[in-house]
XYZ file of N, CA and C in Angstrom:
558
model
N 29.235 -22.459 -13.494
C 28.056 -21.658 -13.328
C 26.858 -22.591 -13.223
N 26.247 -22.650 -12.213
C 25.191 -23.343 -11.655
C 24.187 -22.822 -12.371
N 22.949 -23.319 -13.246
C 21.867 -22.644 -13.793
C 20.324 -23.792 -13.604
N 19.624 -23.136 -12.987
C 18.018 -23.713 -12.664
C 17.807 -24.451 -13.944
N 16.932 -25.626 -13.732
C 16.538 -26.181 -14.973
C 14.767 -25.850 -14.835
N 14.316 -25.960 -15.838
C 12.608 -25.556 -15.959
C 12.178 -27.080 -16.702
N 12.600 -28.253 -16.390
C 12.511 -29.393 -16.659
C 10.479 -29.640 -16.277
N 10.097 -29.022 -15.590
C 9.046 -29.474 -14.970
C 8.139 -27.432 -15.671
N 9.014 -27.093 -15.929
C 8.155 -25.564 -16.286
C 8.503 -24.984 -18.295
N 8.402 -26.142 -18.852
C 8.635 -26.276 -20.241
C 7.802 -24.890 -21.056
N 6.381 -24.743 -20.379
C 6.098 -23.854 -21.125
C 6.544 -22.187 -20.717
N 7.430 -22.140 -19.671
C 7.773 -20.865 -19.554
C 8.956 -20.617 -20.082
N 8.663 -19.211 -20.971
C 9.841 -18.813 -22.076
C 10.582 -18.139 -21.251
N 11.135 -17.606 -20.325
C 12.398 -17.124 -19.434
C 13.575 -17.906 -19.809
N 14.741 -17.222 -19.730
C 15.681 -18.108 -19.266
C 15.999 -19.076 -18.388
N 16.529 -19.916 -17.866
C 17.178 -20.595 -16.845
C 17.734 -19.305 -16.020
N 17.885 -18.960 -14.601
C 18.407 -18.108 -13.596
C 19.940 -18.729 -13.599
N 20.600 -17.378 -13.621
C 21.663 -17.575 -12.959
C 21.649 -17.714 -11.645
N 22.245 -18.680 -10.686
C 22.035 -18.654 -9.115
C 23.299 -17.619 -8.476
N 24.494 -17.768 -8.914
C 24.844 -16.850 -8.173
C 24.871 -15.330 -8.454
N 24.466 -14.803 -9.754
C 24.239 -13.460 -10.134
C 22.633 -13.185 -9.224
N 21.776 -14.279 -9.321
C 20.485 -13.821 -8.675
C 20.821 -13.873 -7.028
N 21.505 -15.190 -6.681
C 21.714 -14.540 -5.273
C 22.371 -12.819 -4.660
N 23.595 -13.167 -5.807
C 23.917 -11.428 -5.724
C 23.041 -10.433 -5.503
N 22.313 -10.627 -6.239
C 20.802 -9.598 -6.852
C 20.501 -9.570 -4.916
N 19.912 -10.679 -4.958
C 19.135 -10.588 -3.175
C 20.279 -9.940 -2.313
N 21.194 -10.252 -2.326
C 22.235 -9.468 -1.610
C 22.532 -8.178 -1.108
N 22.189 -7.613 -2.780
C 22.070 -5.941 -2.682
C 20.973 -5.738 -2.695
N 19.789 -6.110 -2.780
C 18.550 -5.635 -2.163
C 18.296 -5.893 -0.934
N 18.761 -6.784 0.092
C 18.775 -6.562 1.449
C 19.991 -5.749 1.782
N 20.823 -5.616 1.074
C 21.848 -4.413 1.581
C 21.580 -2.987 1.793
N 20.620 -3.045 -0.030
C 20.113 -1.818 0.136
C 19.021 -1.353 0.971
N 18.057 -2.276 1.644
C 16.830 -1.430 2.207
C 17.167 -2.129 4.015
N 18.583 -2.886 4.162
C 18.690 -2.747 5.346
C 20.177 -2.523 6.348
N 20.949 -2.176 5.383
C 22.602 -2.348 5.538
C 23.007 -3.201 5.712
N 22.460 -4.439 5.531
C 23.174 -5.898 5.633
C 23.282 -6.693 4.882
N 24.482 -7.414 4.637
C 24.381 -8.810 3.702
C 23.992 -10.311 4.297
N 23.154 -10.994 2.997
C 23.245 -12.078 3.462
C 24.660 -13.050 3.945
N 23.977 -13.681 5.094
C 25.170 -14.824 5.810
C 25.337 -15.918 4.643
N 26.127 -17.247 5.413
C 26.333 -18.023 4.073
C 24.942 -18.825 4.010
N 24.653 -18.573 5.155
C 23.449 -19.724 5.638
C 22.076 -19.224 4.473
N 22.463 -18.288 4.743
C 21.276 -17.461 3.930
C 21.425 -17.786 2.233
N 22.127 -17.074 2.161
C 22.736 -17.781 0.705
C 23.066 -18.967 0.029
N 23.495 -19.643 1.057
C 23.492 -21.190 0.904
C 21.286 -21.876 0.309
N 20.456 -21.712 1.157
C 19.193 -21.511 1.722
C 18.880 -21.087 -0.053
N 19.098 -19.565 -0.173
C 18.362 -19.129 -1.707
C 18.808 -19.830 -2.925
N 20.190 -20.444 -3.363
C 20.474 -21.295 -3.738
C 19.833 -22.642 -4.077
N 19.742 -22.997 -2.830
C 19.111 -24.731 -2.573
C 17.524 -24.690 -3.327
N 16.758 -23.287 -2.697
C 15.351 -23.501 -3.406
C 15.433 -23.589 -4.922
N 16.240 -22.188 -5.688
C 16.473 -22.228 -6.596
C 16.798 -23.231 -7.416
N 17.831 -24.293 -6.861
C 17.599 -25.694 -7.242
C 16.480 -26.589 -7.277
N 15.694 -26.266 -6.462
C 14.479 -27.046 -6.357
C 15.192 -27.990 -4.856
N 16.061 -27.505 -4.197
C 16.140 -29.002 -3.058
C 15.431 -28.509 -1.710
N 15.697 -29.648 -0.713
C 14.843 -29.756 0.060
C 15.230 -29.267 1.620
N 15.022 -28.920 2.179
C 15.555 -27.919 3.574
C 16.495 -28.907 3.992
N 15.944 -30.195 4.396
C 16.909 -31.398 4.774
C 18.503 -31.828 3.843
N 17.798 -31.298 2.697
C 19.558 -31.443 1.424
C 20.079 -30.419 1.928
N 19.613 -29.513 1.938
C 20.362 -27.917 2.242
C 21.355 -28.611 3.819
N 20.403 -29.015 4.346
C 21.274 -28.401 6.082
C 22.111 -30.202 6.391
N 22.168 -30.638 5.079
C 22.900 -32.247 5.178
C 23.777 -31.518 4.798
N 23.979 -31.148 3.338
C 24.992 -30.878 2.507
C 25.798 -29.923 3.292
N 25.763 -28.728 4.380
C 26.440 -27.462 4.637
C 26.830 -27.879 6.673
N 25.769 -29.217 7.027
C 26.141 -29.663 8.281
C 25.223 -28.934 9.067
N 24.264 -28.673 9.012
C 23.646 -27.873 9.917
C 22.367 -28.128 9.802
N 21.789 -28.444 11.171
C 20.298 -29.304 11.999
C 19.000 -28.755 10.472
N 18.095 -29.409 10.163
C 16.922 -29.635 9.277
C 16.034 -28.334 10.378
N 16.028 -28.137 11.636
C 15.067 -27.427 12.562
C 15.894 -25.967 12.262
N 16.917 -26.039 12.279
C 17.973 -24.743 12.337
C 17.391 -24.017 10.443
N 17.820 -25.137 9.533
C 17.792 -24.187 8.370
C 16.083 -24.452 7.943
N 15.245 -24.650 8.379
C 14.100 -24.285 8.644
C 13.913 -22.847 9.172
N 14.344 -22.766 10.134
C 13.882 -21.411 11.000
C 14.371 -20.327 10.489
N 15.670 -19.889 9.901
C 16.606 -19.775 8.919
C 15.778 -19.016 8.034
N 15.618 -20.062 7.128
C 14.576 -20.080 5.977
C 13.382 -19.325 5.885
N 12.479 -19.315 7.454
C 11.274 -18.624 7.526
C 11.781 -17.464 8.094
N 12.682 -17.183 8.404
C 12.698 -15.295 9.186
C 13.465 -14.744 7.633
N 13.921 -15.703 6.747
C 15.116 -15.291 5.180
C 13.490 -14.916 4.558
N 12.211 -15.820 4.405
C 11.457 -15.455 3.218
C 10.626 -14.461 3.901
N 10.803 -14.377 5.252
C 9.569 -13.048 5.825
C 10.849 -11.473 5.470
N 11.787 -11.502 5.910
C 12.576 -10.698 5.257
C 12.496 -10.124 3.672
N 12.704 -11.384 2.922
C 12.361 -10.943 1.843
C 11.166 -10.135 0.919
N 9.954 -10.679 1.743
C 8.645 -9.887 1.496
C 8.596 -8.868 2.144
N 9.462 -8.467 3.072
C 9.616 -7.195 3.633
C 9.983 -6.277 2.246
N 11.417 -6.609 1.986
C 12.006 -5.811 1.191
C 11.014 -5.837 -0.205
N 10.668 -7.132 -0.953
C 9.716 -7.119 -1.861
C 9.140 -6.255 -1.735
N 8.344 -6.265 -1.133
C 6.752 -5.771 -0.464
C 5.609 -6.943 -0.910
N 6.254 -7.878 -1.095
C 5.090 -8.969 -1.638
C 5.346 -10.104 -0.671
N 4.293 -11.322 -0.645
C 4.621 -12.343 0.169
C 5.630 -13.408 -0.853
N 6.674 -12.984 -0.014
C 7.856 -14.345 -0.321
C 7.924 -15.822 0.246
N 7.501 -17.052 -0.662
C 7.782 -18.287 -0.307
C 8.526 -19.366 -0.798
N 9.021 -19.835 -0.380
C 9.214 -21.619 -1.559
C 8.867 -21.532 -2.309
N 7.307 -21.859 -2.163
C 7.276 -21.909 -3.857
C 7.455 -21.036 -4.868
N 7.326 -19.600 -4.196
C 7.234 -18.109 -4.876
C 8.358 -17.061 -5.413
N 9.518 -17.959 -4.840
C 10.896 -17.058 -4.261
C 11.350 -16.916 -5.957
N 11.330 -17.800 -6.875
C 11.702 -17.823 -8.443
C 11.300 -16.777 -9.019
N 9.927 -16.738 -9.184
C 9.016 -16.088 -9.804
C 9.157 -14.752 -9.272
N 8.864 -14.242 -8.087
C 9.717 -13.117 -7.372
C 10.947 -12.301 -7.685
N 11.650 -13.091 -7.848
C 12.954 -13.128 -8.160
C 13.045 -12.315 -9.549
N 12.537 -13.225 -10.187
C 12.923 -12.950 -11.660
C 11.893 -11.481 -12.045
N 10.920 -11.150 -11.444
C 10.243 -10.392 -11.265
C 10.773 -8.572 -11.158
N 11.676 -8.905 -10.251
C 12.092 -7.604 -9.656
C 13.718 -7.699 -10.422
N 14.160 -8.682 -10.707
C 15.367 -8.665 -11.529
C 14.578 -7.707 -12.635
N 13.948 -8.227 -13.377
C 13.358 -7.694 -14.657
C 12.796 -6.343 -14.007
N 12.293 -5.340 -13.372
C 12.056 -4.807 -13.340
C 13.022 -3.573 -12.994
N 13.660 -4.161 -12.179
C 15.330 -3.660 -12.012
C 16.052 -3.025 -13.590
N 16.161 -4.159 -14.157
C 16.648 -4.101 -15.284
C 16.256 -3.161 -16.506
N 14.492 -3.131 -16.674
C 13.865 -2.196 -16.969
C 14.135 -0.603 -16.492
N 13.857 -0.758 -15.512
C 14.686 0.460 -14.531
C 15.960 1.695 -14.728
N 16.828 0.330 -14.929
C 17.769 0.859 -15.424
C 17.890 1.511 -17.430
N 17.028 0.564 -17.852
C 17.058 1.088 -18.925
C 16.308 2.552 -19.000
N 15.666 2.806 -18.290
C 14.713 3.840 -18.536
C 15.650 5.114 -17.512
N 16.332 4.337 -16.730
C 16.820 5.381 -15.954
C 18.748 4.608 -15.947
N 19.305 5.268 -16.787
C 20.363 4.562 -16.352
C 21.757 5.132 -16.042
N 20.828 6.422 -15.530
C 22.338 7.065 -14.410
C 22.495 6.771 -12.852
N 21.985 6.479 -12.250
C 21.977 5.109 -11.082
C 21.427 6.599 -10.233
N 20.857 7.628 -10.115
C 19.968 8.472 -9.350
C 19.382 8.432 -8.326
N 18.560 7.136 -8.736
C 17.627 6.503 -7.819
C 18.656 5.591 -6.206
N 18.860 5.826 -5.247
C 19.603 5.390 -4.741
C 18.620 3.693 -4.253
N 17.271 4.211 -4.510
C 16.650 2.806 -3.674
C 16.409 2.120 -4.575
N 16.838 1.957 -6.217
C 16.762 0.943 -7.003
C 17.843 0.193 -6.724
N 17.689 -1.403 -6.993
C 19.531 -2.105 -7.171
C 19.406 -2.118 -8.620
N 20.479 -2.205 -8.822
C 21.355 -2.339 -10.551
C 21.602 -3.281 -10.430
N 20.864 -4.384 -11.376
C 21.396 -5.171 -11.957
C 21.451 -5.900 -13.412
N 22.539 -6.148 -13.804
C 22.553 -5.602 -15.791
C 23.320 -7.202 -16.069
N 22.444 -7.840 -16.849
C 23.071 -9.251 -17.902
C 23.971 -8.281 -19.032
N 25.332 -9.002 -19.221
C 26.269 -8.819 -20.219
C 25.377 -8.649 -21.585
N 25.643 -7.571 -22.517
C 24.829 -7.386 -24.084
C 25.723 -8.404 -24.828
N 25.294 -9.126 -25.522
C 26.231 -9.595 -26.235
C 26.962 -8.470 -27.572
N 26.150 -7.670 -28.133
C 26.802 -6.662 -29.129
C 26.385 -5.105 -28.028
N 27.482 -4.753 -27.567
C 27.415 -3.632 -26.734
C 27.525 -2.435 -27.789
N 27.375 -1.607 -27.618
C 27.660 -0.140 -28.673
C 28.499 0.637 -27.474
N 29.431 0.857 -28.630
C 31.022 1.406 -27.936
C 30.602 3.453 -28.422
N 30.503 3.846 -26.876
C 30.429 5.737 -27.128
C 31.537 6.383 -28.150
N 31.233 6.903 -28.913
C 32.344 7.661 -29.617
C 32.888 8.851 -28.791
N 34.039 8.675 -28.802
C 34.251 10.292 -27.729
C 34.107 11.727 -28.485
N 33.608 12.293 -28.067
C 33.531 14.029 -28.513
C 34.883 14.786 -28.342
N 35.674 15.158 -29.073
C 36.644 15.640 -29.372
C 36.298 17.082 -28.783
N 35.218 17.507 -29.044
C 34.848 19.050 -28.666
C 34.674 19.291 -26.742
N 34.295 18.241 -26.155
C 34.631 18.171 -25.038
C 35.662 18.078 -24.344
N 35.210 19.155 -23.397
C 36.332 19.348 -22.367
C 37.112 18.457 -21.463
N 38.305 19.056 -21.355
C 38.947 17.916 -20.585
C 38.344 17.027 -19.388
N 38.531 16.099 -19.539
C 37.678 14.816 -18.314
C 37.687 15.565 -16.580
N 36.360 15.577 -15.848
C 36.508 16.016 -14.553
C 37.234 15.261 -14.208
N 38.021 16.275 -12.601
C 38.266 15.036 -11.693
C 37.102 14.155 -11.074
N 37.316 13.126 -11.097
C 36.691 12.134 -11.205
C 36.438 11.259 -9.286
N 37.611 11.908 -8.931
C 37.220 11.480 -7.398
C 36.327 11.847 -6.906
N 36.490 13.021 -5.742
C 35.983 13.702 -4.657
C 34.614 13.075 -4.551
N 33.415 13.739 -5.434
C 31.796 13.383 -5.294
C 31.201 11.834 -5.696
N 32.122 11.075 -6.144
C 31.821 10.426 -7.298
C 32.452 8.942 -6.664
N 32.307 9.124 -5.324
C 33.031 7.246 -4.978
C 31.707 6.289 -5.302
N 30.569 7.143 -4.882
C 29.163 6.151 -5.350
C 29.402 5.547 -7.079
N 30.155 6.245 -8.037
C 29.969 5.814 -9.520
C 31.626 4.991 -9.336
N 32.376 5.246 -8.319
C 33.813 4.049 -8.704
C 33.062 2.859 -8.081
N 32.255 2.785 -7.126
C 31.799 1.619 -6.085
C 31.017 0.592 -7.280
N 30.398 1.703 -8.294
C 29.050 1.153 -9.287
C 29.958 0.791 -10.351
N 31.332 0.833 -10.745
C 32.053 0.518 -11.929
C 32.315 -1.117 -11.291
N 32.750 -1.191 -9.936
C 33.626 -2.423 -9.816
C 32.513 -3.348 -9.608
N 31.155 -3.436 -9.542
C 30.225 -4.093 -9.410
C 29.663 -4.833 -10.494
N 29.315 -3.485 -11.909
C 28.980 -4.017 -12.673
C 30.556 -4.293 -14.116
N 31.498 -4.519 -12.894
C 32.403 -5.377 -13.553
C 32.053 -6.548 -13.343
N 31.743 -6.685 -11.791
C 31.924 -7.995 -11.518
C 30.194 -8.809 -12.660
N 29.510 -8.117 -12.889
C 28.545 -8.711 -13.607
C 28.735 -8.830 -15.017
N 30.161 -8.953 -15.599
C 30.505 -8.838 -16.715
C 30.523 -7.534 -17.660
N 30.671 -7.196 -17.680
C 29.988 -5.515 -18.453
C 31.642 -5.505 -18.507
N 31.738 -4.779 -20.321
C 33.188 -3.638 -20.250
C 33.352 -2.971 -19.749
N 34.210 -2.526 -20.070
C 34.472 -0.789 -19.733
C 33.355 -0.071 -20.214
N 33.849 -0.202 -21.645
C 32.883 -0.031 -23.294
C 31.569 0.023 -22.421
N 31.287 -0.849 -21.788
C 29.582 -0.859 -21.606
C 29.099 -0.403 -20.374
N 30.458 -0.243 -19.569
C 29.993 0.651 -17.953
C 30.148 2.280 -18.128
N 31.248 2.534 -18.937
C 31.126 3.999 -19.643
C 29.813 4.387 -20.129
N 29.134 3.540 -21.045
C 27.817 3.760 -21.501
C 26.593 4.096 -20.661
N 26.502 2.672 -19.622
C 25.616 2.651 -18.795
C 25.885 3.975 -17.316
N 27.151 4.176 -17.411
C 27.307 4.995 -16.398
C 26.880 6.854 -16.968
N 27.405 6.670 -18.447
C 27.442 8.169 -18.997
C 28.531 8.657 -18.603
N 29.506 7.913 -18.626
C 31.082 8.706 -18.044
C 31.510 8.360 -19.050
N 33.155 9.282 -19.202
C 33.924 8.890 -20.499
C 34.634 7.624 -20.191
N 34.650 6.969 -21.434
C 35.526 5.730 -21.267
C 36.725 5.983 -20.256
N 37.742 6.708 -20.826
C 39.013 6.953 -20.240
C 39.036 6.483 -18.132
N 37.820 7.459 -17.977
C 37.096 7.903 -16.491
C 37.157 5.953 -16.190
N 36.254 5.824 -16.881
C 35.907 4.272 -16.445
C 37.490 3.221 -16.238
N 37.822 3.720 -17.208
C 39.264 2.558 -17.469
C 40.426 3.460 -16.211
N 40.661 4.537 -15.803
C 41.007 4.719 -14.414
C 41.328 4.025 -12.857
N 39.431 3.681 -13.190
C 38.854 2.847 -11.920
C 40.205 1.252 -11.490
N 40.562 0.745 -12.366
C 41.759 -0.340 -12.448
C 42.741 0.513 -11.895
N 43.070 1.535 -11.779
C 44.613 1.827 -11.110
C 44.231 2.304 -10.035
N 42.847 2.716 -9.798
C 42.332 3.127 -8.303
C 42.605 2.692 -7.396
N 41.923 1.086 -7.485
C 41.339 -0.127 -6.638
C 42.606 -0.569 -5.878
């Protein structure tokens, strides 16, 4: 796991970024406001800044012309301030970043039945999760298919971001059982 150093940004209390959970992050926010994912080039590109390297490391290291992942680069950060709605740069793309992660995240706390289709979800592992007690007085579990591929699509995602069951049941508001299903689905 690749993680930013703040070697040069000592007084900011944030964490270190995860790079590939935050690239993820950019992923589904250009997925979501345009049906597309980033290329590798692209991803490769959000990465490299995040490191702090230099357009020329980027397009040495992956083989591809300094003019190419330049150009690249400027239609990736005008894109991004699209979707932002803010101006995205080099120097800005961190701070941005961590910006709308956190607000995301907020988001979800305040709203965390996924409703909103134009928010992205994205959720850091709790370290002490709180496990739902099941209600005995409740009725047997819906079927769980038919309406509901948007909440199997949202289980295998925020698997992949670490989360239990225990904690996608929670965050989803489905019964555990429902959640632990999703594995014999797939």
């Amino acid at each position: 796991m690749v993680k930013v150093g703040y070697s040069n940004y000592s007084h900011l209390t944030s964490p270190p970024m995860d790079i590939p959970q935050t690239v993820q992050f950019v992923d589904e926010a250009v997925r979501t406001k345009t049906s597309k994912r980033l290329n590798d080039l692209q991803r490769r590109i959000i990465a490299g800044i995040l490191n702090r390297q230099k357009y020329a490391d980027v397009a040495e290291t992956y083989g591809y012309s300094d003019k190419h992942v330049k150009k690249v680069s400027h239609e990736l950060l005008q894109m991004l301030s699209d979707i932002f709605d803010e101006q995205v740069k080099k120097s800005n793309l961190e701070s941005v970043l961590e910006r709308h992660i956190h607000q995301n995240i907020t988001t979800l706390g305040n709203n965390n039945t996924f409703k909103d289709s134009n928010k992205i979800s994205y959720i850091n592992n709790c370290s002490n999760p709180s496990i739902p007690t099941p209600d005995e007085s409740q009725p047997e579990t819906p079927d769980f298919h038919g309406n509901n591929q948007a909440n199997i699509e949202r289980i295998g995602k925020l698997r992949q971001f670490g989360l239990s069951d225990e904690q996608i049941a929670e965050v989803l508001e489905l019964p555990l059982d429902v959640v632990k299903q999703v594995d014999f689905e797939e």
